[in-house]
Coordinates of C-alpha atoms and ligand atoms in Angstrom, one line a residue:
A1300 CA -11.5 90.1 58.4
S1301 CA -12.0 88.8 61.5
K1302 CA -9.6 89.8 64.5
Y1303 CA -9.8 85.5 66.0
T1304 CA -8.8 82.4 63.9
A1305 CA -10.1 79.5 64.8
F1306 CA -8.2 77.2 67.6
P1307 CA -6.2 75.2 66.8
P1308 CA -5.3 75.9 63.2
I1309 CA -2.9 72.9 63.0
A1310 CA -3.4 69.6 62.5
L1311 CA -2.6 67.2 64.9
S1312 CA 1.0 64.8 64.8
D1313 CA 0.0 61.4 64.4
R1314 CA -3.4 62.2 62.0
R1315 CA -2.8 63.8 58.7
W1316 CA -6.4 66.0 58.3
P1317 CA -6.8 69.1 61.0
S1318 CA -10.1 68.5 62.9
Q1319 CA -13.0 70.4 61.8
T1320 CA -14.5 73.3 62.0
I1321 CA -18.0 75.9 61.9
T1322 CA -17.4 78.4 59.1
R1323 CA -19.9 79.4 58.6
A1324 CA -22.8 80.1 60.4
P1325 CA -26.5 78.4 60.5
I1326 CA -29.9 79.8 60.5
W1327 CA -31.1 80.9 64.0
M1328 CA -34.7 80.4 65.2
S1329 CA -35.2 82.0 68.4
S1330 CA -37.9 79.9 70.6
D1331 CA -37.7 83.1 73.5
L1332 CA -40.5 83.5 73.1
R1333 CA -42.0 79.7 73.0
D1334 CA -39.6 77.7 74.9
G1335 CA -38.6 79.8 76.5
N1336 CA -42.1 81.3 77.8
Q1337 CA -43.3 78.6 78.5
A1338 CA -41.2 77.2 80.9
L1339 CA -41.0 80.8 82.7
F1340 CA -42.6 81.0 86.7
E1341 CA -44.7 83.7 85.6
P1342 CA -44.8 83.7 81.3
M1343 CA -44.4 87.3 79.6
N1344 CA -47.4 89.1 79.3
A1345 CA -48.5 91.3 75.8
E1346 CA -46.1 93.8 76.8
R1347 CA -43.1 92.4 78.1
K1348 CA -42.8 89.9 74.7
M1349 CA -43.4 92.2 72.6
R1350 CA -40.1 93.6 74.6
M1351 CA -38.7 90.7 73.9
F1352 CA -39.9 90.8 70.3
R1353 CA -38.2 93.5 69.5
T1354 CA -34.9 92.9 71.4
L1355 CA -34.4 89.4 68.7
C1356 CA -35.0 91.7 65.6
A1357 CA -32.3 94.4 67.0
V1358 CA -30.3 90.7 67.6
G1359 CA -30.8 90.1 64.1
F1360 CA -32.9 86.8 64.5
K1361 CA -35.3 86.2 60.6
E1362 CA -37.3 83.1 62.3
I1363 CA -39.1 82.9 65.6
E1364 CA -41.4 80.8 67.1
V1365 CA -44.0 83.8 68.6
G1366 CA -46.2 81.5 70.7
F1367 CA -48.1 78.6 70.7
P1368 CA -51.8 80.0 69.5
S1369 CA -54.1 77.3 70.3
A1370 CA -53.0 76.9 73.6
S1371 CA -52.6 79.9 75.4
Q1372 CA -55.4 83.7 74.7
T1373 CA -52.2 85.8 75.3
D1374 CA -50.2 84.5 72.7
F1375 CA -53.3 84.3 69.8
D1376 CA -53.5 87.9 70.5
F1377 CA -50.4 88.5 71.3
V1378 CA -49.4 86.7 67.5
R1379 CA -52.5 88.8 66.0
T1380 CA -50.6 92.2 67.6
L1381 CA -47.4 92.3 65.6
I1382 CA -49.2 91.3 62.6
E1383 CA -51.9 93.8 62.4
G1384 CA -49.6 96.1 64.3
K1385 CA -47.2 96.3 61.3
H1386 CA -44.7 94.4 63.7
I1387 CA -42.7 92.2 62.1
P1388 CA -40.2 93.6 60.2
D1389 CA -40.0 93.3 56.3
D1390 CA -36.8 90.1 56.8
V1391 CA -37.9 88.8 59.1
T1392 CA -40.8 85.1 59.7
I1393 CA -42.6 84.4 62.7
E1394 CA -43.5 80.5 63.3
V1395 CA -46.0 78.8 65.5
L1396 CA -46.3 75.8 67.5
A1397 CA -48.7 73.3 67.0
P1398 CA -49.6 70.3 68.3
A1399 CA -50.4 67.5 65.0
R1400 CA -54.3 68.5 65.6
G1401 CA -57.5 69.4 63.1
E1402 CA -58.9 71.7 65.7
L1403 CA -55.4 72.7 67.3
I1404 CA -54.2 73.3 63.4
R1405 CA -57.0 75.0 62.5
R1406 CA -57.3 77.6 64.9
T1407 CA -53.0 78.3 65.1
V1408 CA -53.9 78.7 61.1
E1409 CA -56.7 81.7 61.7
S1410 CA -53.7 82.8 64.2
L1411 CA -51.6 83.6 60.7
K1412 CA -53.9 85.3 58.8
G1413 CA -52.5 88.4 57.1
A1414 CA -49.2 87.9 58.0
R1415 CA -46.7 88.3 55.2
R1416 CA -44.6 85.1 56.0
A1417 CA -45.0 82.3 57.9
I1418 CA -43.7 79.0 59.5
V1419 CA -46.0 76.2 60.4
H1420 CA -44.7 74.2 63.2
I1421 CA -46.5 71.2 63.6
Y1422 CA -45.1 68.4 66.3
N1423 CA -46.7 64.9 67.1
A1424 CA -44.1 62.1 69.9
T1425 CA -42.3 59.5 67.9
S1426 CA -40.3 58.2 70.3
K1427 CA -41.2 54.7 71.3
P1428 CA -41.8 55.0 75.6
F1429 CA -44.6 57.9 74.2
R1430 CA -45.8 55.9 71.4
E1431 CA -46.7 52.9 73.7
V1432 CA -46.8 55.0 77.0
V1433 CA -48.0 57.4 76.1
F1434 CA -50.3 58.1 73.1
G1435 CA -51.1 53.7 73.4
L1436 CA -50.4 54.1 68.7
S1437 CA -49.1 52.1 66.1
K1438 CA -45.9 53.0 64.4
A1439 CA -47.9 53.0 60.7
E1440 CA -51.0 55.6 63.0
I1441 CA -48.2 57.7 64.9
V1442 CA -47.0 58.5 60.9
G1443 CA -50.6 58.3 59.1
M1444 CA -51.3 61.8 62.3
A1445 CA -48.0 63.5 61.7
V1446 CA -49.1 63.2 57.3
S1447 CA -52.8 63.8 57.3
S1448 CA -51.6 67.1 59.8
V1449 CA -49.1 68.1 57.3
K1450 CA -52.6 67.8 54.5
L1451 CA -54.2 69.9 56.5
V1452 CA -51.6 72.6 56.9
R1453 CA -51.1 73.1 53.4
E1454 CA -54.8 73.3 52.7
L1455 CA -55.5 75.8 54.8
C1456 CA -52.4 77.4 53.7
D1457 CA -53.5 77.2 50.1
A1458 CA -56.1 78.9 50.8
Q1459 CA -54.4 81.8 52.2
P1460 CA -52.6 82.4 49.5
D1461 CA -50.9 86.0 50.1
T1462 CA -48.8 84.3 52.7
E1463 CA -45.9 82.5 51.6
W1464 CA -46.5 79.3 54.2
M1465 CA -43.1 77.2 55.6
L1466 CA -43.9 74.6 57.5
E1467 CA -41.4 72.7 60.4
Y1468 CA -42.3 69.4 61.4
S1469 CA -40.6 67.6 64.9
P1470 CA -40.7 64.2 65.5
E1471 CA -41.2 64.7 69.5
H1472 CA -38.3 62.9 70.9
F1473 CA -35.7 61.8 67.9
T1474 CA -33.2 61.6 70.0
G1475 CA -34.8 58.2 71.5
T1476 CA -36.7 57.9 68.4
E1477 CA -35.0 54.9 66.5
L1478 CA -33.9 56.0 63.6
D1479 CA -35.2 54.1 60.4
Y1480 CA -38.5 55.8 61.9
A1481 CA -37.3 59.2 62.0
L1482 CA -36.4 58.7 58.8
E1483 CA -39.6 57.4 57.2
I1484 CA -41.5 60.4 59.1
C1485 CA -39.4 62.7 58.7
D1486 CA -39.4 61.5 54.3
A1487 CA -43.7 61.1 54.7
V1488 CA -44.2 65.1 56.4
T1489 CA -41.7 66.0 53.2
E1490 CA -44.3 63.9 50.9
A1491 CA -46.7 64.9 52.3
W1492 CA -45.7 68.9 51.9
G1493 CA -45.0 68.8 48.5
A1494 CA -41.5 69.8 48.9
T1495 CA -38.7 71.2 46.4
P1496 CA -35.2 72.7 46.4
A1497 CA -37.6 75.7 45.8
R1498 CA -39.8 75.3 48.8
K1499 CA -38.2 73.4 51.6
V1500 CA -39.8 72.0 54.5
I1501 CA -37.7 72.9 58.3
L1502 CA -37.1 69.1 59.8
N1503 CA -36.9 70.0 63.4
L1504 CA -34.2 66.6 65.2
P1505 CA -35.0 67.3 69.0
T1506 CA -32.9 66.4 72.1
T1507 CA -36.2 66.6 74.0
V1508 CA -35.4 65.8 76.8
E1509 CA -30.8 65.4 76.1
M1510 CA -29.5 62.3 77.5
A1511 CA -26.6 60.7 75.6
T1512 CA -23.9 62.3 74.8
P1513 CA -22.8 65.6 72.2
N1514 CA -21.3 63.0 70.0
V1515 CA -24.4 60.6 69.7
Y1516 CA -26.3 63.2 68.9
A1517 CA -24.3 64.7 65.6
D1518 CA -24.1 61.1 65.1
Q1519 CA -28.2 60.9 64.6
I1520 CA -28.1 64.4 62.6
E1521 CA -24.9 62.7 60.3
W1522 CA -27.0 59.9 60.1
M1523 CA -29.9 61.9 58.7
H1524 CA -28.3 64.2 57.2
R1525 CA -26.5 61.5 54.9
H1526 CA -30.2 59.8 54.0
L1527 CA -32.8 62.1 54.1
A1528 CA -35.1 60.6 50.7
R1529 CA -34.9 64.6 49.6
R1530 CA -32.2 66.3 51.6
D1531 CA -31.5 69.3 48.5
S1532 CA -35.7 70.2 50.1
V1533 CA -35.3 70.0 53.8
I1534 CA -33.4 72.3 55.7
L1535 CA -32.5 69.7 58.6
S1536 CA -32.5 72.1 62.5
L1537 CA -31.4 70.6 65.6
H1538 CA -33.0 71.7 68.8
P1539 CA -31.1 70.6 71.7
H1540 CA -31.8 71.8 74.9
N1541 CA -29.3 70.7 77.9
D1542 CA -30.6 68.2 80.5
R1543 CA -26.7 67.1 80.3
G1544 CA -25.5 69.9 80.3
T1545 CA -23.9 69.7 76.7
A1546 CA -26.0 71.4 74.5
V1547 CA -23.7 73.8 72.5
A1548 CA -21.4 71.3 71.8
A1549 CA -24.3 68.6 71.0
A1550 CA -25.5 71.7 68.8
E1551 CA -21.7 72.9 67.7
M1552 CA -20.9 68.6 67.0
A1553 CA -24.6 68.7 65.0
L1554 CA -24.1 71.5 62.7
M1555 CA -20.1 70.4 61.9
A1556 CA -22.6 67.2 60.5
G1557 CA -24.5 68.2 58.3
A1558 CA -26.9 70.2 60.0
D1559 CA -28.9 73.5 58.2
R1560 CA -30.8 75.3 61.7
V1561 CA -30.4 75.7 65.2
E1562 CA -33.1 76.1 67.1
G1563 CA -32.3 78.1 70.8
C1564 CA -33.1 80.4 73.3
L1565 CA -31.4 83.8 74.0
F1566 CA -28.7 83.2 77.8
G1567 CA -30.3 79.0 77.7
N1568 CA -33.3 79.9 79.1
G1569 CA -36.2 77.1 78.4
E1570 CA -38.0 74.2 79.7
R1571 CA -35.9 72.4 83.0
T1572 CA -32.2 72.5 82.3
G1573 CA -33.3 75.6 79.0
N1574 CA -32.8 75.3 75.8
V1575 CA -29.5 75.5 73.9
D1576 CA -28.3 78.6 74.7
L1577 CA -27.5 81.3 70.6
V1578 CA -25.7 83.9 72.2
T1579 CA -23.1 81.5 73.7
L1580 CA -23.5 79.3 70.6
A1581 CA -23.4 83.0 67.6
L1582 CA -20.1 83.7 70.0
N1583 CA -18.0 80.6 70.1
L1584 CA -18.5 81.0 66.6
Y1585 CA -17.4 84.7 66.7
T1586 CA -14.3 83.8 68.1
Q1587 CA -13.4 81.7 66.3
G1588 CA -13.3 84.4 62.9
V1589 CA -16.4 83.0 61.3
D1590 CA -19.2 85.8 61.2
P1591 CA -22.4 84.4 63.2
K1592 CA -24.6 86.9 61.7
L1593 CA -26.6 88.3 64.7
D1594 CA -25.1 90.9 66.4
F1595 CA -24.6 91.1 70.9
S1596 CA -22.3 94.4 70.4
D1597 CA -24.0 95.6 73.3
I1598 CA -24.9 92.5 75.3
N1599 CA -25.8 93.9 78.6
S1600 CA -28.6 95.8 76.9
V1601 CA -30.0 93.3 75.4
A1602 CA -29.4 91.3 78.6
R1603 CA -30.7 93.7 80.5
T1604 CA -34.2 92.9 78.1
F1605 CA -33.7 89.5 78.8
E1606 CA -33.3 89.3 82.6
Y1607 CA -36.5 92.3 82.2
C1608 CA -38.5 90.4 81.2
T1609 CA -38.9 87.0 81.7
Q1610 CA -38.0 87.8 85.4
L1611 CA -34.3 85.2 85.5
P1612 CA -31.2 87.0 86.6
I1613 CA -28.5 85.7 84.9
H1614 CA -25.2 83.7 85.7
P1615 CA -22.6 85.7 87.3
R1616 CA -20.2 83.7 85.5
H1617 CA -22.4 83.2 82.9
P1618 CA -20.4 82.6 79.4
Y1619 CA -18.9 86.2 77.3
V1620 CA -22.5 87.6 79.2
G1621 CA -21.4 87.1 83.1
D1622 CA -20.7 90.4 86.0
L1623 CA -17.2 88.4 86.7
V1624 CA -15.9 87.5 83.4
F1625 CA -14.0 89.8 82.2
T1626 CA -12.6 90.3 85.6
A1627 CA -9.6 89.4 86.6
F1628 CA -8.7 88.4 90.7
S1629 CA -5.4 86.1 90.5
G1630 CA -2.6 87.9 90.3
S1631 CA -0.7 86.1 88.4
H1632 CA -4.0 86.1 85.8
Q1633 CA -4.2 90.4 86.0
D1634 CA -0.2 90.6 85.8
A1635 CA -0.1 88.4 82.2
I1636 CA -3.5 91.0 80.5
R1637 CA -2.2 94.3 81.7
K1638 CA 0.6 93.2 79.5
G1639 CA -1.1 92.2 76.7
F1640 CA -2.9 95.0 77.0
A1641 CA 0.0 97.1 76.4
V1642 CA 1.1 94.5 73.1
Q1643 CA -2.8 94.0 71.5
Q1644 CA -2.8 96.7 68.8
Q1645 CA -6.3 97.9 67.7
D1646 CA -7.7 96.0 65.2
A1647 CA -4.7 92.8 65.1
T1648 CA -5.4 89.6 65.6
W1649 CA -7.2 89.2 69.2
D1650 CA -4.3 86.8 70.5
M1651 CA -4.9 88.0 74.9
P1652 CA -4.3 85.9 77.5
Y1653 CA -6.7 85.0 79.5
L1654 CA -9.6 86.1 77.7
P1655 CA -10.5 84.5 75.0
I1656 CA -12.9 87.9 73.5
D1657 CA -12.4 91.7 73.0
P1658 CA -14.9 93.3 75.7
A1659 CA -15.0 95.7 73.2
D1660 CA -16.7 93.9 71.1
L1661 CA -19.9 93.1 73.4
G1662 CA -19.7 96.6 74.6
R1663 CA -17.6 95.9 77.5
S1664 CA -14.8 97.7 78.9
Y1665 CA -11.9 97.4 80.0
D1666 CA -12.6 99.2 83.2
S1667 CA -13.8 95.8 84.5
V1668 CA -10.6 93.6 83.8
I1669 CA -8.8 94.2 86.7
R1670 CA -10.2 94.0 90.4
V1671 CA -8.5 93.7 92.9
N1672 CA -8.9 91.0 96.7
S1673 CA -7.0 89.2 98.8
Q1674 CA -5.6 87.4 96.0
S1675 CA -4.5 89.8 93.8
G1676 CA -0.5 90.6 93.2
K1677 CA 0.7 94.0 91.9
G1678 CA -0.3 93.6 88.3
G1679 CA -3.6 94.1 89.5
V1680 CA -3.0 96.7 91.7
A1681 CA -0.4 99.2 88.8
Y1682 CA -3.0 98.7 86.0
L1683 CA -5.6 100.2 87.6
L1684 CA -3.1 103.2 89.1
E1685 CA -2.3 103.3 86.5
T1686 CA -5.4 103.7 83.4
E1687 CA -7.2 105.3 86.3
Y1688 CA -4.9 107.7 88.2
G1689 CA -2.2 108.2 85.5
I1690 CA 0.6 106.7 88.3
T1691 CA 2.9 104.2 87.3
M1692 CA 5.3 103.0 88.7
S1693 CA 8.4 101.2 89.5
R1694 CA 8.3 97.7 90.3
R1695 CA 10.4 98.1 93.1
L1696 CA 7.7 100.4 93.8
Q1697 CA 4.4 97.6 92.1
V1698 CA 6.1 94.7 94.9
E1699 CA 6.0 97.9 98.0
F1700 CA 3.2 98.8 97.7
S1701 CA 0.8 95.9 97.0
G1702 CA 2.3 93.7 99.8
E1703 CA 0.5 97.5 100.9
V1704 CA -3.1 96.5 100.0
Q1705 CA -2.8 92.8 100.5
R1706 CA -2.3 93.5 104.0
H1707 CA -5.4 96.0 103.5
T1708 CA -7.5 93.2 102.1
D1709 CA -6.5 90.5 104.4
T1710 CA -7.2 92.6 107.7
H1711 CA -10.2 94.3 105.9
G1712 CA -11.3 91.7 103.7
G1713 CA -13.5 91.7 100.1
E1714 CA -12.2 93.5 97.0
M1715 CA -10.7 96.9 96.7
E1716 CA -12.1 99.4 94.1
A1717 CA -9.8 101.8 91.4
A1718 CA -10.8 104.5 93.8
D1719 CA -9.8 102.1 97.1
I1720 CA -6.5 101.3 96.2
W1721 CA -5.8 105.2 95.4
N1722 CA -6.7 106.9 99.4
L1723 CA -4.3 103.8 100.5
F1724 CA -1.9 105.1 97.8
S1725 CA -2.5 108.1 98.6
A1726 CA -2.0 107.7 102.5
T1727 CA 0.7 106.4 102.3
Y1728 CA 3.0 107.8 100.0
L1729 CA 1.5 110.6 99.5
E1730 CA 0.4 112.3 102.3
T1731 CA 3.5 111.1 104.6
T1732 CA 5.7 112.2 102.1
Ligands
KIV2994 O1 -37.7 69.9 72.9 C1 -39.1 70.1 72.4 O2 -38.8 68.7 71.5 C2 -40.1 70.4 71.5 C3 -40.0 70.8 70.4 C4 -42.1 71.1 70.6 C5 -39.4 70.8 69.0 O3 -39.7 71.9 72.1
ZN2995 ZN1 -37.6 72.6 72.8

């Protein structure tokens, strides 16, 4: 049983139905080594790629897009190293991306030779501006490209029966594509792959560039979910980007609208403003009492690996992982948290003021919860002296000493660590008596 519960657990008084919630984890696909990697100033070298791959496996990703082998020799070689070096755990499936073009598909399938299991991910441009302006192709020609590419993948895969193959298809910029046309092409791909309930096709519907509020994406996904000709033979996948800053919300709403799978990157890395942040998405589920089936119990080490591999810093206020997210500077917050910790029982339902998650669940400690600066009140000061130095102050002393702390921080500025507070406390009360 989880110590977290979905919020709010009530139906609104003037509505007879409760708010929808997500009740199980989606299938996760990490694109850190593809969409994330292609968006870096300096794409990862082989050593960084391997380190990221191992971390993704350790976190629990079972599907990992490891590169774009027809576009990059580094990616091709990395796929070969993974396969030949037997670095892929038995329960992990690697995935590679390829455009819907014959020679590039051949090179892509070649990179996968000898894999136990693999997902070949084919995409082509389907939205109106791409069709008309970028490629000058008709709707029928675009469908023809997708179908002939899928048939080629099928033929190449059938020639390598020792590998368990899956197909993924993405109509690029799904959210900018007329829905009935997106449906037509997705149904045609499903048919061409010969998908059945036992041999599903992954249909991945990206917001290549996020351009609308999250409910619009959810509506588009729901429409596809309801209209796909062979829904029972399809894994319906999301691929939100974060151009409007709402990728997490879009993914959550689209999961409620019927999707099965989500593609994204750790800490929201990816093109422009990033892909959807899989850490936030997973931990949002966790704090609603749903097992995300990803392990972030040592989030600091995942963050360190991420920063090393991508050479990008994580923002100090990034949900769940940022340096400051378990830190309360304001006095009233500190006081409430101190009282919360005093009554919170181990494994009881988590009900802590200002902290949506127990820092210990992420391998982070309570020590950093209370920090003291000129905005802090007596609660934080009292908490630090009690937990770090075993000093329990009377209420009168708390008020008096926090005045001293405030004078000190007003004069000297900045933040006081527990040791600084202790030094001030001893200088004020112990050394003078
Ligand atoms: O954002 C996108 O559309 C993509 C596709 C290749 C899936 O990354
Ligand atoms: Zn993308």
